[in-house]
mmCIF file of N, CA and C in Angstrom:
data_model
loop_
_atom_site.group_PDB
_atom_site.id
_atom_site.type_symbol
_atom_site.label_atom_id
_atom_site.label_comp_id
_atom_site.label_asym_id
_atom_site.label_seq_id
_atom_site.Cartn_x
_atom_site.Cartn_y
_atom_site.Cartn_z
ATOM 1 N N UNK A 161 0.830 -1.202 0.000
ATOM 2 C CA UNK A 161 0.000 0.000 0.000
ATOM 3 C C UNK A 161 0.868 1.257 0.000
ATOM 4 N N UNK A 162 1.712 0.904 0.543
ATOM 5 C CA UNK A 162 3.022 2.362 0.723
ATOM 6 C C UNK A 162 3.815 2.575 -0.659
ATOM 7 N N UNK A 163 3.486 1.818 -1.591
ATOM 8 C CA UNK A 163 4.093 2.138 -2.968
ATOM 9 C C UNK A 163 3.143 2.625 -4.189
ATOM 10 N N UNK A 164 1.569 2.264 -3.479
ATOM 11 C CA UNK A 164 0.265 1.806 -4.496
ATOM 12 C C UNK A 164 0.415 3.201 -5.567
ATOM 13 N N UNK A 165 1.063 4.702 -4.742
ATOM 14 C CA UNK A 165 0.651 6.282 -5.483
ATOM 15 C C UNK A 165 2.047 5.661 -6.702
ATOM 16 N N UNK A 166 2.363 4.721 -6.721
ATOM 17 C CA UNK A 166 3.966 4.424 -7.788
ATOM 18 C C UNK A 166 3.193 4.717 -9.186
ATOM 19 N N UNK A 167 1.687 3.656 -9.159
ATOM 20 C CA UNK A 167 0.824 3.441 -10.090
ATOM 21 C C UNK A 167 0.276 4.023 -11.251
ATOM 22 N N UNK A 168 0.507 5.712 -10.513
ATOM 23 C CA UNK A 168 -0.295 6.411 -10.798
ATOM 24 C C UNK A 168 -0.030 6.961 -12.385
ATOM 25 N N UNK A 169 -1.199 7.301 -13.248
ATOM 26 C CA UNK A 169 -0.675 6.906 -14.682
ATOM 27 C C UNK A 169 -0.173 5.987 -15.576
ATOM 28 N N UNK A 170 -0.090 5.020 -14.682
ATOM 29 C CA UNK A 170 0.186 3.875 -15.346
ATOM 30 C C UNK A 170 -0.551 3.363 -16.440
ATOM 31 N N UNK A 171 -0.094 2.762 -17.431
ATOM 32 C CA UNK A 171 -0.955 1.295 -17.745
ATOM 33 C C UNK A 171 -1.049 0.161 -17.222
ATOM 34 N N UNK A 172 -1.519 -0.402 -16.350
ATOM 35 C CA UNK A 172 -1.138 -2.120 -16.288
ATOM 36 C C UNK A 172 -1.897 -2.965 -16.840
ATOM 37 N N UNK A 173 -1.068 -3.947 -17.445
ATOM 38 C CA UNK A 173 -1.486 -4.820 -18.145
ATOM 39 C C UNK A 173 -1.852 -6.629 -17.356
ATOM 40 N N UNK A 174 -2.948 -7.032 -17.446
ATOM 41 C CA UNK A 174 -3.523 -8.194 -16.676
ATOM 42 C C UNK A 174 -2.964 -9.722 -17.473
ATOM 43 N N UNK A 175 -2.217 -9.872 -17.548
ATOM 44 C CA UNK A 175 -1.887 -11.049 -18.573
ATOM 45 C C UNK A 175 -3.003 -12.099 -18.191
ATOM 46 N N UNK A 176 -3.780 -13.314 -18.756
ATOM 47 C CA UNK A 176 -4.400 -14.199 -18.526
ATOM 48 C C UNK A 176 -5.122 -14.072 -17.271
ATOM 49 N N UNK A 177 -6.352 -12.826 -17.644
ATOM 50 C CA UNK A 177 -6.991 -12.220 -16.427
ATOM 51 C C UNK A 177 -7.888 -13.350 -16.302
ATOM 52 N N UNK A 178 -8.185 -14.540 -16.931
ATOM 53 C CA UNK A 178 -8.923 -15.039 -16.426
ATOM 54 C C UNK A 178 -8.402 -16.184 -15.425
ATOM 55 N N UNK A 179 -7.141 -16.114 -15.256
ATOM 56 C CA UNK A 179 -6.516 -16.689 -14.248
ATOM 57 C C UNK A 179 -6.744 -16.111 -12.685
ATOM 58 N N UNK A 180 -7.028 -14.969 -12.652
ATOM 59 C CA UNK A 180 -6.862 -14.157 -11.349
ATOM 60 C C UNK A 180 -8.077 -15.453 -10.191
ATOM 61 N N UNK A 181 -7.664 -15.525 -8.885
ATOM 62 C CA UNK A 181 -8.107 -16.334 -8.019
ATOM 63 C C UNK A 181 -9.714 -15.817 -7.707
ATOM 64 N N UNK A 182 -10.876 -16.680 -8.292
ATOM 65 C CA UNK A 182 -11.887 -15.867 -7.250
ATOM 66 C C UNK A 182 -12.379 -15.500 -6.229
ATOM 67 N N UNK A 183 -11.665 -15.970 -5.320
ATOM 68 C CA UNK A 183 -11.990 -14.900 -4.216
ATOM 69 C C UNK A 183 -11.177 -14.013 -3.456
ATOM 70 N N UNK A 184 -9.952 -13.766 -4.512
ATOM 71 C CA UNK A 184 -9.665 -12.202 -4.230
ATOM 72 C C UNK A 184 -10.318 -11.511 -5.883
ATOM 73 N N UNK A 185 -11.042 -12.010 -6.703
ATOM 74 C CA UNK A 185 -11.381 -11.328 -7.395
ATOM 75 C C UNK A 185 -12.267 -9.697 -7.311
ATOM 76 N N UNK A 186 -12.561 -9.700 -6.515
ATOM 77 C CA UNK A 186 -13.408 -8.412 -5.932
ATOM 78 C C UNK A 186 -12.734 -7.428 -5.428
ATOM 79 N N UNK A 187 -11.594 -7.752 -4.479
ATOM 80 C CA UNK A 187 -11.145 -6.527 -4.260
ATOM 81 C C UNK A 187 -9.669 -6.428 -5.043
ATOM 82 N N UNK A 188 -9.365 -7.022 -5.595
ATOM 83 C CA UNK A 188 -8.005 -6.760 -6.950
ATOM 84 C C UNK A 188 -8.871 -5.868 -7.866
ATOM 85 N N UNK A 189 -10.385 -6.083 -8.688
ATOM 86 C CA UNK A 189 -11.160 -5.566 -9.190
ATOM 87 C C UNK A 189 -11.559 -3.873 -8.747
ATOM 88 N N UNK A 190 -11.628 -3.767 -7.635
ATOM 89 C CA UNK A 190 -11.824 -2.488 -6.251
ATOM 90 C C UNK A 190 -10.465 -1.722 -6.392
ATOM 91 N N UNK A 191 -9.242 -2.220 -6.621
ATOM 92 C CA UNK A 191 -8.298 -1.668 -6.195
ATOM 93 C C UNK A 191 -7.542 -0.852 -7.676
ATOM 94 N N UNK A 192 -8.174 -1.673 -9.006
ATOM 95 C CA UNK A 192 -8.012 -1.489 -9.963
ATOM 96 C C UNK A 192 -8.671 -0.479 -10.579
ATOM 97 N N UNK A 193 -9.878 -0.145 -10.156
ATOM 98 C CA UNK A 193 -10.821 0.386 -10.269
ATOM 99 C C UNK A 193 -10.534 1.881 -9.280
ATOM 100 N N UNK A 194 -9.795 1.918 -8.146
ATOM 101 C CA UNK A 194 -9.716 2.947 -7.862
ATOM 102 C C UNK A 194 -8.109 3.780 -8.299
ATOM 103 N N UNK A 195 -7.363 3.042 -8.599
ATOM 104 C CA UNK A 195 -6.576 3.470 -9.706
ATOM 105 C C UNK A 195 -6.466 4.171 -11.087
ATOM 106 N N UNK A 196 -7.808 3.790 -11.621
ATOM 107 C CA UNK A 196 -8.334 4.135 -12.646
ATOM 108 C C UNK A 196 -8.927 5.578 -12.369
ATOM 109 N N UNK A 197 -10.037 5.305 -11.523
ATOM 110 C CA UNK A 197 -10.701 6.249 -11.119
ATOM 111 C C UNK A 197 -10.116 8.042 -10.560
ATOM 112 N N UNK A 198 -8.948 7.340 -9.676
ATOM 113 C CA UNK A 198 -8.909 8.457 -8.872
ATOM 114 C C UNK A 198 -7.035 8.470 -8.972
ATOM 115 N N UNK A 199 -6.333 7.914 -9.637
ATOM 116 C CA UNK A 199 -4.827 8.235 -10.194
ATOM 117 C C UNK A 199 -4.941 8.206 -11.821
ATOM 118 N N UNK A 200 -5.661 7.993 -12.664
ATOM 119 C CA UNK A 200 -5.082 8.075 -13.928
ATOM 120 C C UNK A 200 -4.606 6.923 -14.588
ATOM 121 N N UNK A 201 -4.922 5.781 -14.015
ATOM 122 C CA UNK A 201 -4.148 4.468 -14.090
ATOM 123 C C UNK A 201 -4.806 4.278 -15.818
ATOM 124 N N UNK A 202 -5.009 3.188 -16.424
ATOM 125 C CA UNK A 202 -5.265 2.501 -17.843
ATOM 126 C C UNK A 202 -4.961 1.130 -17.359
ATOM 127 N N UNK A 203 -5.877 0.374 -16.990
ATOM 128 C CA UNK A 203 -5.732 -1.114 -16.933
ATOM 129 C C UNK A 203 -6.193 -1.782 -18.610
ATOM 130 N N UNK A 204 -5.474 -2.758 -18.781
ATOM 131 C CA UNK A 204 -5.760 -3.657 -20.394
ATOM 132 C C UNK A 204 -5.626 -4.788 -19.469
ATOM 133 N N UNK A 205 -6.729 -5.837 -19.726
ATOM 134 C CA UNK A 205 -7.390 -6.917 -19.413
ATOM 135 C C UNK A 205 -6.878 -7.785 -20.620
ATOM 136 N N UNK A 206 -5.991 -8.670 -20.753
ATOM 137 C CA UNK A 206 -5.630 -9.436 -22.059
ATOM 138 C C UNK A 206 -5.933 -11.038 -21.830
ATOM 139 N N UNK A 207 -6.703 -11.631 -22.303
ATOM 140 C CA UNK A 207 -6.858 -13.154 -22.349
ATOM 141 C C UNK A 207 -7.554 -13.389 -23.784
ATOM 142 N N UNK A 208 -6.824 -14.442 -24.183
ATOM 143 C CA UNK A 208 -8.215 -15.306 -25.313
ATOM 144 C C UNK A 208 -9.529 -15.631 -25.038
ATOM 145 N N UNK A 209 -9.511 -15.924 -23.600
ATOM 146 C CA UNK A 209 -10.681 -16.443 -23.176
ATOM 147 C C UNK A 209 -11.327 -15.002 -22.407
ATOM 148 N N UNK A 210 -11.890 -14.043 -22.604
ATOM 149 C CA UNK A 210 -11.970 -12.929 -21.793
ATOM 150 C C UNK A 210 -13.455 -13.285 -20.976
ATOM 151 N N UNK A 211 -13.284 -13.172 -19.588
ATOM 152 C CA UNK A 211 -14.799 -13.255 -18.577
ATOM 153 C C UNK A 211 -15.035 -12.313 -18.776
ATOM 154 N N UNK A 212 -16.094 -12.438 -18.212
ATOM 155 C CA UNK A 212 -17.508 -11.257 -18.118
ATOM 156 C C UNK A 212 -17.240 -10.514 -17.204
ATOM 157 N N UNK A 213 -15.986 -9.910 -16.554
ATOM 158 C CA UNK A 213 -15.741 -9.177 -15.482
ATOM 159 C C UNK A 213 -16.784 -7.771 -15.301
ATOM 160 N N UNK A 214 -17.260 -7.633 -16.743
ATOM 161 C CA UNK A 214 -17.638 -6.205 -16.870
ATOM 162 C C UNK A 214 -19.337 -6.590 -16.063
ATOM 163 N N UNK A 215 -20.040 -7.794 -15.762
ATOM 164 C CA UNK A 215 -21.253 -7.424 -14.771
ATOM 165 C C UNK A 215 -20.975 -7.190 -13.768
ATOM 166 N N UNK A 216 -19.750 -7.678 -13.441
ATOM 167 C CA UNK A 216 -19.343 -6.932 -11.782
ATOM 168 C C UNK A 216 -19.545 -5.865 -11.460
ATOM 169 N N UNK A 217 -20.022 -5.482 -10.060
ATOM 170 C CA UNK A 217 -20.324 -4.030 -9.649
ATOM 171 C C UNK A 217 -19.150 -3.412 -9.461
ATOM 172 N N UNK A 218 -17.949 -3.438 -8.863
ATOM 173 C CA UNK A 218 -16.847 -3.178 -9.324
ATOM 174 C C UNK A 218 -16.864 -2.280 -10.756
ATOM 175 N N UNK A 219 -16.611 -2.900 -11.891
ATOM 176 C CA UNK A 219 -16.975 -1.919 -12.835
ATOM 177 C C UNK A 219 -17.547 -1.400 -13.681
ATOM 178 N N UNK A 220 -19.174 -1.372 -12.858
ATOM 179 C CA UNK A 220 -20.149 -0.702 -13.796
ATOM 180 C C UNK A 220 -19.630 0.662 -13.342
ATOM 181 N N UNK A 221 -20.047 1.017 -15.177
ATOM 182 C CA UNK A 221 -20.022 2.154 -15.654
ATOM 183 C C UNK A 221 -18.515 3.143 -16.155
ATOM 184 N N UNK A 222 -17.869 1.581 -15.691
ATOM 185 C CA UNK A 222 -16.266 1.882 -16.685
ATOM 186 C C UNK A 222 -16.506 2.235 -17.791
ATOM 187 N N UNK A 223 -15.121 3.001 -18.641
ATOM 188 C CA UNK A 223 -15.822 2.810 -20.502
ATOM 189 C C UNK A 223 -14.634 1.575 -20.965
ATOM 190 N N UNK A 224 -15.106 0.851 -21.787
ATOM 191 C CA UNK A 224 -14.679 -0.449 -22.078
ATOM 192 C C UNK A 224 -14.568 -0.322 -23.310
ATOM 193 N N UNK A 225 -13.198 -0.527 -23.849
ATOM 194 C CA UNK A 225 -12.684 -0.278 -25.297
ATOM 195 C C UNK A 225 -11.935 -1.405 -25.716
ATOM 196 N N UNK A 226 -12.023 -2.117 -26.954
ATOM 197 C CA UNK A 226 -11.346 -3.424 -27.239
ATOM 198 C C UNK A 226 -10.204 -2.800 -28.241
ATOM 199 N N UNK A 227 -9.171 -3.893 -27.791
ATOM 200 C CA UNK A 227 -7.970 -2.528 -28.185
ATOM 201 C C UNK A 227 -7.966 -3.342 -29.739
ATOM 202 N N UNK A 228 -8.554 -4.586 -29.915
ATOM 203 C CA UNK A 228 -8.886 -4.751 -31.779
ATOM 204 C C UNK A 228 -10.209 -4.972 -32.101
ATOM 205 N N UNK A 229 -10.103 -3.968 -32.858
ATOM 206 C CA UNK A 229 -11.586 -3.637 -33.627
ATOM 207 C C UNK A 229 -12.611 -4.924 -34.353
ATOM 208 N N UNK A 230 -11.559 -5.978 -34.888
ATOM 209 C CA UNK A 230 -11.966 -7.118 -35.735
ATOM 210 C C UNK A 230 -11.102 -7.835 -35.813
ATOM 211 N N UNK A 231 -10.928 -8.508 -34.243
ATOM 212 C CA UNK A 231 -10.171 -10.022 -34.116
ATOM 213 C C UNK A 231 -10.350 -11.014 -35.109
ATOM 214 N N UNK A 232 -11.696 -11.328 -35.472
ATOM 215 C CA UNK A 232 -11.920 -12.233 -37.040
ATOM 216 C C UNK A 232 -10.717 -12.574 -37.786
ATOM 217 N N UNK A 233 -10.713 -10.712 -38.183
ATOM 218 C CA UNK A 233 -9.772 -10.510 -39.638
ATOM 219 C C UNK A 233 -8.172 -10.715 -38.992
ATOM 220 N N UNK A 234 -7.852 -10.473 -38.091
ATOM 221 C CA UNK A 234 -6.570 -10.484 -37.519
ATOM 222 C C UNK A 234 -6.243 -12.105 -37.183
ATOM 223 N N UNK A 235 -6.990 -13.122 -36.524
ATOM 224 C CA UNK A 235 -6.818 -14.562 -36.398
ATOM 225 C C UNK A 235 -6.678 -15.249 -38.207
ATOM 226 N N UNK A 236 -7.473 -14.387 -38.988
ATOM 227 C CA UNK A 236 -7.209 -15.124 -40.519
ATOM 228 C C UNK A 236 -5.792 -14.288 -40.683
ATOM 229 N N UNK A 237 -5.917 -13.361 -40.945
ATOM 230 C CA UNK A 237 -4.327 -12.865 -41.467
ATOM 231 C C UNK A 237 -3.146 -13.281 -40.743
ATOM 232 N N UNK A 238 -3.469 -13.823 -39.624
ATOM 233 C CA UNK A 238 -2.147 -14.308 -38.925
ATOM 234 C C UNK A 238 -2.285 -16.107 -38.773
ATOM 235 N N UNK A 239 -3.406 -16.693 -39.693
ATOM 236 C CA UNK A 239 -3.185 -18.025 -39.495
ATOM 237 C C UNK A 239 -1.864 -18.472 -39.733
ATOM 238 N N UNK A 240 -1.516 -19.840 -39.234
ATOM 239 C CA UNK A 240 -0.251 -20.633 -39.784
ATOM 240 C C UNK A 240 -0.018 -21.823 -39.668
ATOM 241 N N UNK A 241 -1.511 -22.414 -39.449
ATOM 242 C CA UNK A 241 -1.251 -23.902 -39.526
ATOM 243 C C UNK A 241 -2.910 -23.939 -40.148
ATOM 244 N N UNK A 242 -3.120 -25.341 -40.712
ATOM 245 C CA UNK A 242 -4.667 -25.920 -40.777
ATOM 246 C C UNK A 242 -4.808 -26.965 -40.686
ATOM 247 N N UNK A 243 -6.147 -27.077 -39.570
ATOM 248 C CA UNK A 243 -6.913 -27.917 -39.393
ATOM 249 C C UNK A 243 -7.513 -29.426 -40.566
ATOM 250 N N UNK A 244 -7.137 -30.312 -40.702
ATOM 251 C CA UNK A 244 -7.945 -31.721 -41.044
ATOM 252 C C UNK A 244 -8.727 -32.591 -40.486
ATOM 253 N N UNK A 245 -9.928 -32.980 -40.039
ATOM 254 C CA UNK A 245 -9.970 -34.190 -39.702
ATOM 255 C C UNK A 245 -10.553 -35.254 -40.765
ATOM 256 N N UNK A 246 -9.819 -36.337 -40.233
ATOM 257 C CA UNK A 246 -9.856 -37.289 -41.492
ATOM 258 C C UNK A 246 -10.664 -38.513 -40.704
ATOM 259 N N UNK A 247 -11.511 -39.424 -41.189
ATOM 260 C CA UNK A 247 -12.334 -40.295 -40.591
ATOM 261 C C UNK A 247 -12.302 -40.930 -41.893
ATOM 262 N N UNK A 248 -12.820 -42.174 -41.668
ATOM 263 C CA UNK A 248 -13.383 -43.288 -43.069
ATOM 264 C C UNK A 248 -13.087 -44.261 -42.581
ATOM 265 N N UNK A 249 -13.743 -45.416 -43.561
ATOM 266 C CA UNK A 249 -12.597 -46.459 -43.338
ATOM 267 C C UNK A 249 -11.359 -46.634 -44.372
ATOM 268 N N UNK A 250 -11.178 -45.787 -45.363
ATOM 269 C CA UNK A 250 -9.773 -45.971 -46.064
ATOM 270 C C UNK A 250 -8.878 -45.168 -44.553
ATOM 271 N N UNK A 251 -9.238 -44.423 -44.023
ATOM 272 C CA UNK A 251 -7.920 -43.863 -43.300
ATOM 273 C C UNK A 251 -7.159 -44.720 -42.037
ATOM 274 N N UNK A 252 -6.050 -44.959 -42.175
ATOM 275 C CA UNK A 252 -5.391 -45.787 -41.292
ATOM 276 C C UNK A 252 -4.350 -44.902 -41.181
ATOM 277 N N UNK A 253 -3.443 -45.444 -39.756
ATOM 278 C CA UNK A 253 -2.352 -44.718 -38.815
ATOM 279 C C UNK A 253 -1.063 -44.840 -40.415
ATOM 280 N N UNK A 254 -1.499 -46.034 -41.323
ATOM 281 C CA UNK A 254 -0.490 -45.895 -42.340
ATOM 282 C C UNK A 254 -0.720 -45.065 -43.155
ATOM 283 N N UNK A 255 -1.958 -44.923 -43.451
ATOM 284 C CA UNK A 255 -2.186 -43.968 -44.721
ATOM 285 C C UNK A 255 -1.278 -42.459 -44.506
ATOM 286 N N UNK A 256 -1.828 -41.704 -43.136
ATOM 287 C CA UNK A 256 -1.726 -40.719 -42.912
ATOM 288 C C UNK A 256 -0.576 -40.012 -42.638
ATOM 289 N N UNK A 257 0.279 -41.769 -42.236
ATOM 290 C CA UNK A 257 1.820 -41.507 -41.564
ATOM 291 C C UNK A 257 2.414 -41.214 -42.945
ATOM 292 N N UNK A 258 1.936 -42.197 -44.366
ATOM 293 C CA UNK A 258 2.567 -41.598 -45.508
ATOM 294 C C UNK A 258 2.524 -40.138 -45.422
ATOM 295 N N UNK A 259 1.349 -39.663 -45.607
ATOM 296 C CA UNK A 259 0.823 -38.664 -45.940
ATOM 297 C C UNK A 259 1.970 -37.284 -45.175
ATOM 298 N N UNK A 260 2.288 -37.984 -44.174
ATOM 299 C CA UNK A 260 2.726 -36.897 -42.921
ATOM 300 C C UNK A 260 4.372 -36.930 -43.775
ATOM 301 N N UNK A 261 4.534 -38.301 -43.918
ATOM 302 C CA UNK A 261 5.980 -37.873 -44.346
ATOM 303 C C UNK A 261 6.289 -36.932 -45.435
ATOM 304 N N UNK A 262 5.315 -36.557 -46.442
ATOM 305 C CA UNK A 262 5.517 -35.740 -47.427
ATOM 306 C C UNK A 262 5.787 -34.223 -47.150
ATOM 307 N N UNK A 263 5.189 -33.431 -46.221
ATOM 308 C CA UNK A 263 5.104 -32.534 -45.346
ATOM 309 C C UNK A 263 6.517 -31.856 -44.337
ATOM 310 N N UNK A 264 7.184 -31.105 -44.274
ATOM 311 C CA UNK A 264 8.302 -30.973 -43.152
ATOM 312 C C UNK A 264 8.017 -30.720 -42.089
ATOM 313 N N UNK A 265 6.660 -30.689 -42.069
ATOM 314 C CA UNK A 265 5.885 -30.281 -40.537
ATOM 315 C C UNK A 265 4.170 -30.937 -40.583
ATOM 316 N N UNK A 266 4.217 -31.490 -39.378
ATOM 317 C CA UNK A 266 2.947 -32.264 -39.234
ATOM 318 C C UNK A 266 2.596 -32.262 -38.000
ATOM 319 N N UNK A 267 1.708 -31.997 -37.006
ATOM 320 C CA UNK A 267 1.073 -32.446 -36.146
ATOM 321 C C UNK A 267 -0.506 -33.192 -36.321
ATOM 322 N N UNK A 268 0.224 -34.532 -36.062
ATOM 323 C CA UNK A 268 -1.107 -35.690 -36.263
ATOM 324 C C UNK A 268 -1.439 -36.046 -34.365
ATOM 325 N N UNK A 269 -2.670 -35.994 -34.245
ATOM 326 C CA UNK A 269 -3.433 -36.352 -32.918
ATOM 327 C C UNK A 269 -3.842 -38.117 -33.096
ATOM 328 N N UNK A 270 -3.181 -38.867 -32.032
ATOM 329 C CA UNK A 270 -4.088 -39.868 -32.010
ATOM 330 C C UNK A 270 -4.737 -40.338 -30.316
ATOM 331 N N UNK A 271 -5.231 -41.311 -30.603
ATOM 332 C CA UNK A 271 -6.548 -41.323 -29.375
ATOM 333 C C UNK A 271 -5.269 -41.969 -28.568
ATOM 334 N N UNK A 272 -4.850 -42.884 -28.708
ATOM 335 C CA UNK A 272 -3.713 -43.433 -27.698
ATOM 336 C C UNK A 272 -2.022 -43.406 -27.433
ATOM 337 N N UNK A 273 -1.007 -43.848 -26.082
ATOM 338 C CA UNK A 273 0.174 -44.226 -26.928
ATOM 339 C C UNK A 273 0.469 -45.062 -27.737
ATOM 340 N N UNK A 274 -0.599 -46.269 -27.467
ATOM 341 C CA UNK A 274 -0.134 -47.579 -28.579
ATOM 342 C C UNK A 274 -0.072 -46.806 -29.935
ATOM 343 N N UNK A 275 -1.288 -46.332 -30.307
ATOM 344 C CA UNK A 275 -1.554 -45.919 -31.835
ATOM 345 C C UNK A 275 -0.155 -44.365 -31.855
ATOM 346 N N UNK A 276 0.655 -43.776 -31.160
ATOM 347 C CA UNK A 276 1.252 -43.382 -31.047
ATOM 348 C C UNK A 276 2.681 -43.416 -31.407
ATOM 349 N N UNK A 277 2.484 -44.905 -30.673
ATOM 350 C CA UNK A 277 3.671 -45.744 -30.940
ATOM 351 C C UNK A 277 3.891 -46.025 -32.766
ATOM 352 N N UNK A 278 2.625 -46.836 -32.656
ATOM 353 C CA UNK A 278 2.751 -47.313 -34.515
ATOM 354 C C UNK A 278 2.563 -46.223 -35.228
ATOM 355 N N UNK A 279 2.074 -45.026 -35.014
ATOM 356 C CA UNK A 279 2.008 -43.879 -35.615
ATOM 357 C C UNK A 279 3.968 -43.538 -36.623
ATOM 358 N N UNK A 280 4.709 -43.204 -35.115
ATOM 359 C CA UNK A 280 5.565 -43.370 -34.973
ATOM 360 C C UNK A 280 6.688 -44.170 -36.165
ATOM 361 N N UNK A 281 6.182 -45.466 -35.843
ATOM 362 C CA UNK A 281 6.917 -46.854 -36.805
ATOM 363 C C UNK A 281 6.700 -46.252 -38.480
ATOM 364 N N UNK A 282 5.471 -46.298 -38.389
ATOM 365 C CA UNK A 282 4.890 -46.151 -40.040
ATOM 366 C C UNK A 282 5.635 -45.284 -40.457
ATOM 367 N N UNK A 283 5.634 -43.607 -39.980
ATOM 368 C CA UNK A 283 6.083 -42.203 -39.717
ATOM 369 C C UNK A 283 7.401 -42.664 -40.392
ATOM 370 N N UNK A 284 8.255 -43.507 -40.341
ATOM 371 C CA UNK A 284 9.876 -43.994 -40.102
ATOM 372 C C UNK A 284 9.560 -44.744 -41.240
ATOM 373 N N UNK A 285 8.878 -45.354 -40.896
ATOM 374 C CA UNK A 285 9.410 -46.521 -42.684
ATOM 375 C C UNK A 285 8.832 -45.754 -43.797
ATOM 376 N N UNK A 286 8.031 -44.636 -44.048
ATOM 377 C CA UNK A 286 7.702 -44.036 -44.779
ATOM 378 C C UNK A 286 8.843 -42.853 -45.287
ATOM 379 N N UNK A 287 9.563 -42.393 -44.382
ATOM 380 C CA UNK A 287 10.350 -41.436 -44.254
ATOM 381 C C UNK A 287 11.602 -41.713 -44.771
ATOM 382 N N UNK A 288 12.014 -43.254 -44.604
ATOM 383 C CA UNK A 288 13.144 -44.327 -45.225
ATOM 384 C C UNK A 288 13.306 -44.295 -46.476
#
């Protein structure tokens, strides 16, 4: 508390606010809020997953600004991998392990380590 006026003007930034513990959520929320209020502070709330912090009484009647306008367009312009899922019955741990070897980069999901394992094997004799 003897450092809290350090704050003042600040920005602080909340990394993975939806991590914060709930039940000090209320008064971290209170304390943030009077920073804002009454030093000049700028808190940014950053998560992928963002809560609903804003029904809290805490901060009704904040003004709440998203610092990107159209996340959409920004998650497509910055893709860098894509999604497959493959099902049938032609698809086997061999088919796909070919498939993977053609590629210099692959992340294939399977349900187990066994199928992991032979994932693995195929992955290698294909790659041979």
């Amino acid at each position: 508390m003897r450092r809290l006026h350090n704050l003042a003007g600040s920005v602080i930034v909340l990394e993975e606010v939806q991590a914060l513990p709930d039940r000090l959520l209320a008064p971290i929320l209170s304390g943030l809020r009077g920073l804002v209020d009454h030093f000049g502070a700028t808190v940014l709330l950053v998560s992928a997953t963002q809560p609903s912090l804003w029904e809290l009484s805490a901060w009704k009647g904040l003004e709440r600004k998203a610092v990107i306008d159209d996340p959409a367009a920004l998650f497509d312009a910055l893709r860098r991998v894509e999604y497959e899922w493959r099902t049938g019955q032609d698809v086997t741990l061999e088919s796909i392990a070919r498939e993977a070897a053609t590629h210099p980069q692959v992340l294939a999901v399977v349900g187990t380590t066994r199928d992991a394992a032979r994932f693995h094997r195929h992955l290698q004799a294909a790659s041979a």
